[in-house]
Coordinates of C-alpha atoms and ligand atoms in Angstrom, one line a residue:
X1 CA 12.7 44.0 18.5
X2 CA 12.0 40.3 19.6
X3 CA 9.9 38.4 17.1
X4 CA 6.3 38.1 18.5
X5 CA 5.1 34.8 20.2
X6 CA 1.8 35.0 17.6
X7 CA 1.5 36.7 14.3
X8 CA -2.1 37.6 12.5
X9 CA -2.1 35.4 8.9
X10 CA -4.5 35.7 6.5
X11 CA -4.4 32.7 4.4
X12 CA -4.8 32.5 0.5
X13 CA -8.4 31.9 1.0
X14 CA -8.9 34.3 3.0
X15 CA -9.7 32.5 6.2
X16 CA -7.9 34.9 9.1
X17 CA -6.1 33.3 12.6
X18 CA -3.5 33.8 14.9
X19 CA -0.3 31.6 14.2
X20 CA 1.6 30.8 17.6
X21 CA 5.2 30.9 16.8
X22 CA 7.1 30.2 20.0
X23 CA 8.5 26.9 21.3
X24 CA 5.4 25.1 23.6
X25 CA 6.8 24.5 26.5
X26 CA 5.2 23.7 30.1
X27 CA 1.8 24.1 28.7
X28 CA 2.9 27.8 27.4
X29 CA 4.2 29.6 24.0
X30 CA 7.8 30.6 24.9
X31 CA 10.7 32.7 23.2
X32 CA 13.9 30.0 22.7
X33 CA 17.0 30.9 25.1
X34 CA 19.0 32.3 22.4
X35 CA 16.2 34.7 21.1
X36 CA 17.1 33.2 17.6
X37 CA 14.2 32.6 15.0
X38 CA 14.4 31.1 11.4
X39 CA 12.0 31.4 8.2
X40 CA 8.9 29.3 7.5
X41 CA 8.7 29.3 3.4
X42 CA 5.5 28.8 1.3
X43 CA 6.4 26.2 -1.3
X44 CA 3.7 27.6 -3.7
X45 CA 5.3 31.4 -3.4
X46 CA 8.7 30.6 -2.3
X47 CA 7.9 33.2 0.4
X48 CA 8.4 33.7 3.9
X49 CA 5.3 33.1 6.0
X50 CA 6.4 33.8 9.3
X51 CA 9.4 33.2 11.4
X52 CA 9.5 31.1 14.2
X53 CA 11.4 30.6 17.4
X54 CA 14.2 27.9 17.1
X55 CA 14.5 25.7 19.9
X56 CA 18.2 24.4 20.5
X57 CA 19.8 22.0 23.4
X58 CA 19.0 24.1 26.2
X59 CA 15.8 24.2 25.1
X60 CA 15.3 21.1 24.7
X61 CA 16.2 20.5 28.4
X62 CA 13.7 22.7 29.3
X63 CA 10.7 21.2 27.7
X64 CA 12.3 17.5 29.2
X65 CA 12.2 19.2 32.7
X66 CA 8.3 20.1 32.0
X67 CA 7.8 16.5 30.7
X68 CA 9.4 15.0 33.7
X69 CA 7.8 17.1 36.2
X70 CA 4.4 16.6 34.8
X71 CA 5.1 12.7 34.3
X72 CA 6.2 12.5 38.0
X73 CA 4.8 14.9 40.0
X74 CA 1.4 15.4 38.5
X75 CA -1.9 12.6 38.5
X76 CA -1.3 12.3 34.6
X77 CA 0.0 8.7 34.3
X78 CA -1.4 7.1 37.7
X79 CA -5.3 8.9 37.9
X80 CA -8.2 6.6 36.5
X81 CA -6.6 6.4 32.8
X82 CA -10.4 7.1 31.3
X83 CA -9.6 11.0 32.2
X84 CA -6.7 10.9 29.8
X85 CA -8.7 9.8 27.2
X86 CA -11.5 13.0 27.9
X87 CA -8.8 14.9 27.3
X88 CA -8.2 13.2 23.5
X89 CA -11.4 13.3 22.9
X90 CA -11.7 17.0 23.6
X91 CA -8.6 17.6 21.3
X92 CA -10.1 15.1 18.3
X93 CA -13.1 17.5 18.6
X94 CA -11.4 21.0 18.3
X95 CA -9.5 19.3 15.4
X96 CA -12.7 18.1 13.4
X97 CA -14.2 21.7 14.6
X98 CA -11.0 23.9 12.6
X99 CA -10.5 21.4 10.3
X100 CA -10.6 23.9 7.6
X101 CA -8.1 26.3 8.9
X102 CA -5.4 22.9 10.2
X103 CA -6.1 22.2 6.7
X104 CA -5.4 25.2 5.5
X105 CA -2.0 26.1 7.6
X106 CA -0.9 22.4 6.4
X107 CA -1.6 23.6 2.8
X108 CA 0.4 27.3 3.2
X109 CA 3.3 25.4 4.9
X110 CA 3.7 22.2 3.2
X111 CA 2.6 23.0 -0.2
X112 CA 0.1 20.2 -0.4
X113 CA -3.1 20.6 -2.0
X114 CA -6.0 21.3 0.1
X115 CA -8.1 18.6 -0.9
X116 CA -5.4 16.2 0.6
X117 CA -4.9 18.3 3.9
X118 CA -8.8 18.1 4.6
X119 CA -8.1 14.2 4.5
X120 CA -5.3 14.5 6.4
X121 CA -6.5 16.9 9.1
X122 CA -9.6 14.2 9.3
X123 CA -7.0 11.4 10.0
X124 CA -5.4 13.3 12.9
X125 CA -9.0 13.6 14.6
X126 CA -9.9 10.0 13.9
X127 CA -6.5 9.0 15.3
X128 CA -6.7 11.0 18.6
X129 CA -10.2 9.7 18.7
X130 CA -9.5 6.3 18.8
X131 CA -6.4 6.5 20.7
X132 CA -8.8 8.3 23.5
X133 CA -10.6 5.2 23.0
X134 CA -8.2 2.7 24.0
X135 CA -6.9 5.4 27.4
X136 CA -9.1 2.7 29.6
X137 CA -8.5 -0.7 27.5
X138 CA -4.7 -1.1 28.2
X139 CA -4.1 -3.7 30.7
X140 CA -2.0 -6.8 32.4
X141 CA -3.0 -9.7 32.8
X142 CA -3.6 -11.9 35.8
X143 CA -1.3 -15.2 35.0
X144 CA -2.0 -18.8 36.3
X145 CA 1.2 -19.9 38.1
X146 CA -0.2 -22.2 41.1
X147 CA -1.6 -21.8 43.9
X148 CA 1.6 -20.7 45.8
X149 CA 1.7 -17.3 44.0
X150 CA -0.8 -15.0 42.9
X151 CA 1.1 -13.6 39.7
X152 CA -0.2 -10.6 37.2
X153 CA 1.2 -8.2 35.0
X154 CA 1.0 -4.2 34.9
X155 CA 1.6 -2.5 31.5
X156 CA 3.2 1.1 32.9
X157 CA 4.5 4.1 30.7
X158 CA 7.8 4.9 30.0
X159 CA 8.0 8.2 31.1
X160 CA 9.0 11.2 29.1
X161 CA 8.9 10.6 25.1
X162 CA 10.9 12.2 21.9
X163 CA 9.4 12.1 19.1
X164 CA 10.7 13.6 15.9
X165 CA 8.8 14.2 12.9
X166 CA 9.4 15.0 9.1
X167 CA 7.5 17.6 6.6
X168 CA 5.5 15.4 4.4
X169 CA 2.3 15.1 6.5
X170 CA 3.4 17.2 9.3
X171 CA -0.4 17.3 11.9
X172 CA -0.5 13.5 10.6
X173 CA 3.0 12.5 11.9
X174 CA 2.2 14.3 15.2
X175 CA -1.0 12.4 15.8
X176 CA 0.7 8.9 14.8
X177 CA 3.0 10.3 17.6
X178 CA 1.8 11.9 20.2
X179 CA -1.6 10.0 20.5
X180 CA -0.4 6.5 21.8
X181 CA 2.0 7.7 24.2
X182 CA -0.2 10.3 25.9
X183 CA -3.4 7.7 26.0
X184 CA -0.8 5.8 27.8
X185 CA 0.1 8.2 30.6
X186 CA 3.9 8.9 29.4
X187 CA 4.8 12.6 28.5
X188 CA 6.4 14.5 25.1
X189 CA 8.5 16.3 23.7
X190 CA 8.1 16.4 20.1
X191 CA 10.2 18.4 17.6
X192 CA 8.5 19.4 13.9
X193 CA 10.2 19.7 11.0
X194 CA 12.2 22.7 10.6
X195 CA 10.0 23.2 7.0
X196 CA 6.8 22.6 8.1
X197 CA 6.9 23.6 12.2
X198 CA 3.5 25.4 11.5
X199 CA 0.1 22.8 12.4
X200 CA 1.6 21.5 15.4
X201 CA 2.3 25.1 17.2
X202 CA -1.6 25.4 16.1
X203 CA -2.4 21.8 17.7
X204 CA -0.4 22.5 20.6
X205 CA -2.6 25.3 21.0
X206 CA -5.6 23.5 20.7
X207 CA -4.0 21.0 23.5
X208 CA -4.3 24.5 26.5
X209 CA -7.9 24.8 25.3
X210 CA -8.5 21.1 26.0
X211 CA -7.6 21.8 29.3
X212 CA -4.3 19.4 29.1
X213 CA -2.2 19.5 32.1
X214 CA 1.0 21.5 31.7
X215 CA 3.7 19.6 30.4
X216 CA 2.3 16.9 29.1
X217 CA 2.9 17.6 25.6
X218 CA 6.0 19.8 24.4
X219 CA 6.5 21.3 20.9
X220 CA 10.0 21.8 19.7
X221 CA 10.5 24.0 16.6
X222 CA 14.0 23.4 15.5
X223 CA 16.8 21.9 13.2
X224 CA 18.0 18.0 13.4
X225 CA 21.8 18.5 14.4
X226 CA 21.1 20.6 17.1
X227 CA 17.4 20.2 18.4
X228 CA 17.0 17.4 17.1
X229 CA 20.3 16.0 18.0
X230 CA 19.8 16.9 22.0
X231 CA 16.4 15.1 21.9
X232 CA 18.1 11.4 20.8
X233 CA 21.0 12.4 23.5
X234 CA 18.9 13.3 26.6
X235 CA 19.7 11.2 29.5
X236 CA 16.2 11.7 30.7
X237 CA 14.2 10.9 27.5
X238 CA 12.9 7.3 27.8
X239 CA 11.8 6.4 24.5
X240 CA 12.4 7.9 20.9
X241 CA 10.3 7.4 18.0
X242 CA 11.2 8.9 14.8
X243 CA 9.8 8.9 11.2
X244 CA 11.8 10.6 8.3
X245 CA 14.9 9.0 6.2
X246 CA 16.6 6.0 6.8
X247 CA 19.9 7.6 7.3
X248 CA 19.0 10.1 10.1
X249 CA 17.0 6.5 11.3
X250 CA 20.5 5.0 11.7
X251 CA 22.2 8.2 13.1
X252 CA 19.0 8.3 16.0
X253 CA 19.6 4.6 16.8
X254 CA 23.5 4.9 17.5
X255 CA 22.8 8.1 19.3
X256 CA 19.5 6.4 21.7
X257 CA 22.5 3.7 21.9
X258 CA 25.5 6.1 23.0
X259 CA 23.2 7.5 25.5
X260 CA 20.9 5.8 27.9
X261 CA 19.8 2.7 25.5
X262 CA 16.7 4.6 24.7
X263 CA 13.6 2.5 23.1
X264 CA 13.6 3.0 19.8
X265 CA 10.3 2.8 17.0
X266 CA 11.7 4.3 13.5
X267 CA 9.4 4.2 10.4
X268 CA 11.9 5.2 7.4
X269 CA 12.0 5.0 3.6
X270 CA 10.8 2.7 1.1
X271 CA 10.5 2.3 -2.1
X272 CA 7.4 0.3 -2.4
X273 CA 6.5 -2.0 -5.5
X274 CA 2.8 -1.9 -7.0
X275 CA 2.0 -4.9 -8.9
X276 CA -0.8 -4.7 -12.3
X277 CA -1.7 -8.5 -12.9
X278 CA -3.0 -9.7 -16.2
X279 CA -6.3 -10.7 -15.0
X280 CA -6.6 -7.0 -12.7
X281 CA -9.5 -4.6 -13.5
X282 CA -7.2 -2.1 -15.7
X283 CA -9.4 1.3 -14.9
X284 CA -8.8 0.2 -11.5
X285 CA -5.3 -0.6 -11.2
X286 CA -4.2 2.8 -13.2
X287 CA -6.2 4.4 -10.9
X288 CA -4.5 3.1 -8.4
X289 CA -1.2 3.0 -9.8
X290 CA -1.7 6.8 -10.2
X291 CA -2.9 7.9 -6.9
X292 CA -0.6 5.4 -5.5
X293 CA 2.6 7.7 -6.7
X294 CA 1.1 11.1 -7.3
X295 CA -0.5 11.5 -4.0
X296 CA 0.9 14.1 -1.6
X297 CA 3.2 14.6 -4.9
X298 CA 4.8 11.7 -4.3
X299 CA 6.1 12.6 -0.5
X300 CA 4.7 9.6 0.6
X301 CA 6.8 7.3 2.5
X302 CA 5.1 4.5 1.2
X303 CA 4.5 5.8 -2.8
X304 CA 4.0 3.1 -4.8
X305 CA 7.6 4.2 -6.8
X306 CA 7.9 1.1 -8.4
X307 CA 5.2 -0.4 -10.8
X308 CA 5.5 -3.9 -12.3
X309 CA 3.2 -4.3 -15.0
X310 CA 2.2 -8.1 -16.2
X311 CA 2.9 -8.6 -20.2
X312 CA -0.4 -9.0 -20.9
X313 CA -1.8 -5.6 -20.3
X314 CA 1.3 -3.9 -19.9
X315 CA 0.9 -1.4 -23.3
X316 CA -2.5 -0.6 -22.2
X317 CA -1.5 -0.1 -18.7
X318 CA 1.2 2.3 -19.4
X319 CA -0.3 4.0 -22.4
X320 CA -3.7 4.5 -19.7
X321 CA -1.2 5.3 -16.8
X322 CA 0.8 8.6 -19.4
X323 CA -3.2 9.7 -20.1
X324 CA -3.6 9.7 -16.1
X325 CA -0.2 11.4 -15.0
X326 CA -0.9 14.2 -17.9
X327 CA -4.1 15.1 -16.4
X328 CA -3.1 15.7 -12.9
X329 CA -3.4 19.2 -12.2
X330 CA -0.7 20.3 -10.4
X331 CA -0.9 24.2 -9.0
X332 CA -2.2 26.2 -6.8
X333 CA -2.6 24.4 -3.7
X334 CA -5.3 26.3 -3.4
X335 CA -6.9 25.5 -6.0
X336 CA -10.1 22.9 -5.2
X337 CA -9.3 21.1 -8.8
X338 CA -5.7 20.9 -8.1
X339 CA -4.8 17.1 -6.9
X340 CA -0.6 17.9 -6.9
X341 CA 0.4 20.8 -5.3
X342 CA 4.1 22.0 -4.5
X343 CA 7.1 19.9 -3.5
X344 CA 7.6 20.9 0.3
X345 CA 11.3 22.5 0.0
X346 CA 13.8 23.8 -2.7
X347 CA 15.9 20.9 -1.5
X348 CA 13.2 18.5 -2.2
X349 CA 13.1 19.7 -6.0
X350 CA 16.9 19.6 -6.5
X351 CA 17.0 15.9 -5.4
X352 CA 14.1 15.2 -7.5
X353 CA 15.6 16.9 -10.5
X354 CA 19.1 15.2 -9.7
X355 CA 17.2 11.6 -10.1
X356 CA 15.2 12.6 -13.1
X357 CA 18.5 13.1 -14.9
X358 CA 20.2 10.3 -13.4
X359 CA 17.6 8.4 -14.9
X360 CA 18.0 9.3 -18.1
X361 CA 21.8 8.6 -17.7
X362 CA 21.1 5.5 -16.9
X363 CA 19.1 4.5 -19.9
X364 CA 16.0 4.7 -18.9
X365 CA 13.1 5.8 -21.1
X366 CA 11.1 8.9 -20.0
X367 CA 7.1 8.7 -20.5
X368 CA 6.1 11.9 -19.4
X369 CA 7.3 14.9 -17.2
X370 CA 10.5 15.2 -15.8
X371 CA 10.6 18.8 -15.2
X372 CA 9.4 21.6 -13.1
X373 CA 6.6 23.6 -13.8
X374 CA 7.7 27.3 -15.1
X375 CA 7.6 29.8 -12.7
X376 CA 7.4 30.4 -9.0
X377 CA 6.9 27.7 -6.6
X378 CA 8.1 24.0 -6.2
X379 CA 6.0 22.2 -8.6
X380 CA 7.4 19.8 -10.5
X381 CA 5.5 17.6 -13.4
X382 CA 4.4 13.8 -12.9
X383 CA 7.0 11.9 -13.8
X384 CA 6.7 8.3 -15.2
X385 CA 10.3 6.3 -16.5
X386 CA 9.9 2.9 -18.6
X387 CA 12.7 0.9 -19.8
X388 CA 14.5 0.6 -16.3
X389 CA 16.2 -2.4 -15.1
X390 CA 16.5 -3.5 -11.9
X391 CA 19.8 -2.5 -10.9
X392 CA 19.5 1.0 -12.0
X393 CA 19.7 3.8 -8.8
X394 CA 15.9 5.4 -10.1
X395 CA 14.6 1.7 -9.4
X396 CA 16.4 1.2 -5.6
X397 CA 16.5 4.1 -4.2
X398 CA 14.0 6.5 -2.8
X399 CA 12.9 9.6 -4.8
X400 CA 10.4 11.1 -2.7
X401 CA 8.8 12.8 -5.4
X402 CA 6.3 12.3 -8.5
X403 CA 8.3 10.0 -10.2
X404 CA 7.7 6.2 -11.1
X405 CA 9.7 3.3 -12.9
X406 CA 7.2 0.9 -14.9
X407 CA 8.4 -1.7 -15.5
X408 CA 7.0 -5.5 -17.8
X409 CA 7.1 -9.0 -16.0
X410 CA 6.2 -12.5 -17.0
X411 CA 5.3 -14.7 -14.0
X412 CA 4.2 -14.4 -10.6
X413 CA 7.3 -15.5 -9.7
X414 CA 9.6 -13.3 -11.4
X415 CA 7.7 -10.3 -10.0
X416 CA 7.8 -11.5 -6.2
X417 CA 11.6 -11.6 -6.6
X418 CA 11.9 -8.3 -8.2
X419 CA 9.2 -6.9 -5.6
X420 CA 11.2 -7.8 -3.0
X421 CA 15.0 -7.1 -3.9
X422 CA 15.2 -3.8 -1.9
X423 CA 16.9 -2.9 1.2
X424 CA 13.0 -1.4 2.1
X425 CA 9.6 -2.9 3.1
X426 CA 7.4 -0.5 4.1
X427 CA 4.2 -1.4 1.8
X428 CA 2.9 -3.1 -1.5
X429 CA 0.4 -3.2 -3.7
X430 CA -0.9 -5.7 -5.9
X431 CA -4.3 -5.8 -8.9
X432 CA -6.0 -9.1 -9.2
X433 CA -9.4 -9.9 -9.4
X434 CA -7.7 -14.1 -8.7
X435 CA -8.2 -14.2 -5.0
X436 CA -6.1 -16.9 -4.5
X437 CA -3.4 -14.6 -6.4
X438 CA -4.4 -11.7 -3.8
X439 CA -3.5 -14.0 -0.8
X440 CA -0.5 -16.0 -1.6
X441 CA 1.5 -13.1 -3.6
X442 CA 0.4 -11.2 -0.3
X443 CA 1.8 -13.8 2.1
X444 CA 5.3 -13.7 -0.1
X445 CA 5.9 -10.0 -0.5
X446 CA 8.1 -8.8 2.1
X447 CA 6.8 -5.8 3.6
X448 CA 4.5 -4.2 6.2
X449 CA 1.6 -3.3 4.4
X450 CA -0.1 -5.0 1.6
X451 CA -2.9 -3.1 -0.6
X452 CA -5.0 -4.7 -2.9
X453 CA -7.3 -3.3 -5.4
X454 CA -6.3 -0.2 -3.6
X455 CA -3.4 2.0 -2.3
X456 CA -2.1 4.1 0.8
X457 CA -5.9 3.2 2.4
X458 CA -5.1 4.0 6.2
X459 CA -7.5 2.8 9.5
X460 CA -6.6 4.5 12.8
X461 CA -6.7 0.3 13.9
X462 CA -4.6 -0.9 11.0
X463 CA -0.9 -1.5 12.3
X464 CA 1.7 0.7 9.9
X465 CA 5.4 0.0 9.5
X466 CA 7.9 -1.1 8.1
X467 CA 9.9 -4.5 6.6
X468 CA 13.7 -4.3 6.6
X469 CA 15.1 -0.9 6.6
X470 CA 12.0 0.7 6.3
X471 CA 11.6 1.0 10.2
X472 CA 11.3 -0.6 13.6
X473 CA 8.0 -1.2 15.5
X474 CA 4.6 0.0 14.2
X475 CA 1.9 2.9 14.7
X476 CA -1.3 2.4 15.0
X477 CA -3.6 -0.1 15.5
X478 CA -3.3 -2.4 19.2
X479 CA 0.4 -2.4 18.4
X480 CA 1.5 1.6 18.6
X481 CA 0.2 1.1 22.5
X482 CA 3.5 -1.9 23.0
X483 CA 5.6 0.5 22.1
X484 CA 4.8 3.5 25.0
X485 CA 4.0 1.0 27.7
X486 CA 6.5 -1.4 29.7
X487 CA 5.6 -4.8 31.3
X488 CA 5.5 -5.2 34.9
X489 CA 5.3 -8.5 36.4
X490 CA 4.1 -8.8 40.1
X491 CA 4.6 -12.3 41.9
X492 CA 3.0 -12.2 45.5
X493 CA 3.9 -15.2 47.7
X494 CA 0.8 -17.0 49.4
X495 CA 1.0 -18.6 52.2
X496 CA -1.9 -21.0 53.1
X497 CA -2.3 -21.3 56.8
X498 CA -3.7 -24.2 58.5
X499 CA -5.9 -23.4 61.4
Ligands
NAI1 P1 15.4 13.7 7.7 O1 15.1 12.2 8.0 O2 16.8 14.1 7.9 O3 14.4 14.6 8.5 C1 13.3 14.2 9.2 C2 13.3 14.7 10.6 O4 14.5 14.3 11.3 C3 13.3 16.3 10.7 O5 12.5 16.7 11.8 C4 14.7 16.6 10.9 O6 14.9 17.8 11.6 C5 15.1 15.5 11.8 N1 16.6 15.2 11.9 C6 17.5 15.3 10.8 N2 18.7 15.0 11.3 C7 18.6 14.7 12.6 C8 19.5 14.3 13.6 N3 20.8 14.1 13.3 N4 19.1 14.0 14.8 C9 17.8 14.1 15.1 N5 16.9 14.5 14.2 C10 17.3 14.8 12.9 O7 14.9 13.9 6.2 P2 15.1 15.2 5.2 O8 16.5 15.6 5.2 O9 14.1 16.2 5.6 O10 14.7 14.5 3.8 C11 15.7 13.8 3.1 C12 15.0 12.5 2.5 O11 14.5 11.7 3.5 C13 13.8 12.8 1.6 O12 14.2 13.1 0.3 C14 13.2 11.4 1.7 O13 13.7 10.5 0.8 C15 13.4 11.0 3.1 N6 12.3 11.2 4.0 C16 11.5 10.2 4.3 C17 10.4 10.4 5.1 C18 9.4 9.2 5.4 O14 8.3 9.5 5.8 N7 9.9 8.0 5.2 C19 10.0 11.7 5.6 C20 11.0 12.7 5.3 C21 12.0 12.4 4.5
MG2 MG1 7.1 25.4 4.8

């Protein structure tokens, strides 16, 4: 018996819906060529939810084909671009309408808590929103040159798009995607995570009741060496952007290379300082300090992993910070009280684990947590480390979990330098109530977001990305739109005739 192409799930509270589970290709839910499915898991259960088709190069090539045909053959990119953006706003209104149920499937897939997936599933329709909004406000220019030639620019789409997500905020990364290039006129083909593939079969879906022309936007359930793999290859795929680790970042960019010289946007890793000055407001700051690396349990590209604490407050700060991590409730995503949910795979947890004891290896002194919570599901404790020096693996590399070095500074000097030694630069945060402080350690920290008196505060028209090896390009804001359209310059020769 073939796996169905939708499956009736009842979700842990209790809200009932129909879960598409095929590849969306052509504007339709498909079986994959091969027939061959794989396992969603639950992180809070560590049970199978569904299975799902798995989309492989063949398929691939056939979602590429639909791209194409709707890119070239179909009014999409060349019609009055203000229809584009109907069709976005359509979708950012079926969003905002289920956005307790997207919520919901993001919570049952990814194992974050719900409170976090309502905010996420209100990003995605504020995104879409205001990428429908720009649809008509992407333009040329006309350019002085003389009188003997009248001389403008065009700004066209690329064409067909890959786009490759990761698990962490899985209907977020699809909307930092797939929003700029469609209000732009190119086409997608977008592959999910193979651990969280669930919210954007259920978008996609959302996409045929907006009425979107077939083909415009793809959806790829499948694996990085294979699916994955024959997106960054395809000779027909104009553009890749891609947001996950910086290793698979570097295997994309040799691979667009190899191939057809793709354009290439990568947001990657970080491993991003957050700095408590002496003269910060301390309830503040921790609170700040806490969301900053606990949020999304610490799956956050951008998590705040390192704190540097000024001498000053620094007992107070840490002893404030332990009373904050112990009181995170971590459970039951479920659960309306719970802020921390589950870690999104088992492979998440190990790596995790592996760090917490490297850590203590290393020297380091552990705070608080450092262990997983008894029992089913992949919940692990908030994790704080003191004592750490600067050249210790916990402090340079990327955990991607609840856990946080502290660590004591002297001088506004010392803690730019420290800030900044790492091969990342994706964001910052600083705590001052010294406004000159605020602006010039903000001018010197080398990355692509600076927060202060706050932390992972995202705008739908505030440019995102990273410093470094923490990514090429940015999404959102006026910038996301440079990298889906291409400059066209037009030089007509003018004669001027005597008579
Ligand atoms: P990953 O970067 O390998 O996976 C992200 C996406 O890339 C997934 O859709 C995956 O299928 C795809 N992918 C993997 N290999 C590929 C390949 N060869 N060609 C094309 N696509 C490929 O990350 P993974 O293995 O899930 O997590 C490992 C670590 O990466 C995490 O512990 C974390 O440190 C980091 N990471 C960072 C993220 C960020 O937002 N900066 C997001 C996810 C992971
Ligand atoms: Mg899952």
């Amino acid at each position: 018996m073939p796996h169905p192409l939708s499956v009736n799930i009842t979700l842990p509270n209790g809200l009932k819906y129909e879960q598409p589970t095929g590849l969306f290709i052509n504007g339709e839910f498909v079986k994959s060529k091969t027939g061959k499915t794989f396992p969603v898991i639950d992180p809070s259960t560590e049970e199978v939810i569904t299975e799902v088709y798995e989309g492989f190069a063949e398929d691939v090539d056939a979602a590429v084909d639909a791209a194409e045909t709707a890119f070239n053959t179909t009014t999409w990119a060349t019609e009055d671009p203000a229809v584009r953006g109907k069709y976005l706003y359509k979708l950012a209104e079926l969003i905002e309408k289920n956005k307790e149920l997207i919520a919901s499937i993001e919570t049952l897939d990814n194992g974050k808590a719900i409170q976090l997936s309502r905010g996420d599933i209100q990003l995605v329709a504020d995104y879409i929103r205001s990428s429908a909004g720009w649809c008509d406000k992407v333009f040329g220019k006309l350019i002085e040159t003389g009188s003997s030639h009248f001389t403008y620019s065009r700004r066209e789409p690329l064409g067909v798009c890959g786009q490759i997500i990761p698990w962490n905020f899985p209907a977020l990364m699809m909307a930092w995607k797939i929003a700029p290039a469609l209000a732009t006129g190119n086409t997608v083909v977008l592959k999910t995570a193979e651990t969280t593939p669930l919210s954007a079969l259920y978008i996609a879906k959302l996409t045929q009741e907006a009425g979107f022309p077939k083909g415009v936007l793809n959806v790829i359930s499948g694996f990085g060496p294979t699916a994955g793999s024959a997106i960054t290859l395809h000779p027909k795929i104009k553009k890749i952007a891609f947001t996950g680790s910086t290793a698979t970042g570097r295997v994309i960019m040799k691979n667009a290379a190899e191939s057809n010289l793709k354009k290439v946007t990568l947001e990657l890793g970080g491993k991003s300082p957050n700095i408590v000055f002496n003269d910060a407001d301390v309830s503040t700051a921790v609170a700040n300090i806490s969301f900053g690396i606990f949020y999304n349990s610490g799956e956050v590209c951008c998590a705040g992993s390192r704190v540097y604490v000024q001498e000053g407050i620094y007992d107070k700060v840490l002893e404030a910070f332990k009373k904050d991590a112990l009181a995170v409730k971590v459970g039951n995503p479920f659960d309306e009280e719970v802020f921390q949910g589950a870690q999104t795979s088992q492979m998440q947890v190990d790596k995790i684990l592996d760090y917490v004891k490297l850590g203590q290896q290393e020297g380091a002194k552990l705070i608080t947590g450092g262990e997983r919570v008894e029992g089913k599901g992949y919940f692990i404790k908030p994790t704080i480390f003191s004592d750490v020096e600067e050249d210790m693996r916990i402090v340079k590399e990327e955990i991607f979990g609840p856990v946080v070095t502290v660590t004591k500074f002297k001088t506004v000097d010392e803690v730019i330098e420290m800030a900044n030694n790492s091969e990342y630069g994706l964001a910052a945060g600083l705590h001052t109530t010294d406004v000159n402080k605020a602006v010039d350690v903000s001018n010197r920290l080398k990355a692509g977001t600076v927060w202060v008196n706050t932390y992972n505060a995202f705008h739908p028209m505030v440019p995102f990305g990273g410093y470094n090896q923490s990514g090429i390009g940015k999404e959102m804001g006026a910038e996301a739109l440079d990298n889906y359209t291409q400059v066209k310059a037009v030089r007509i020769k003018i004669e001027s005739k005597k008579e």
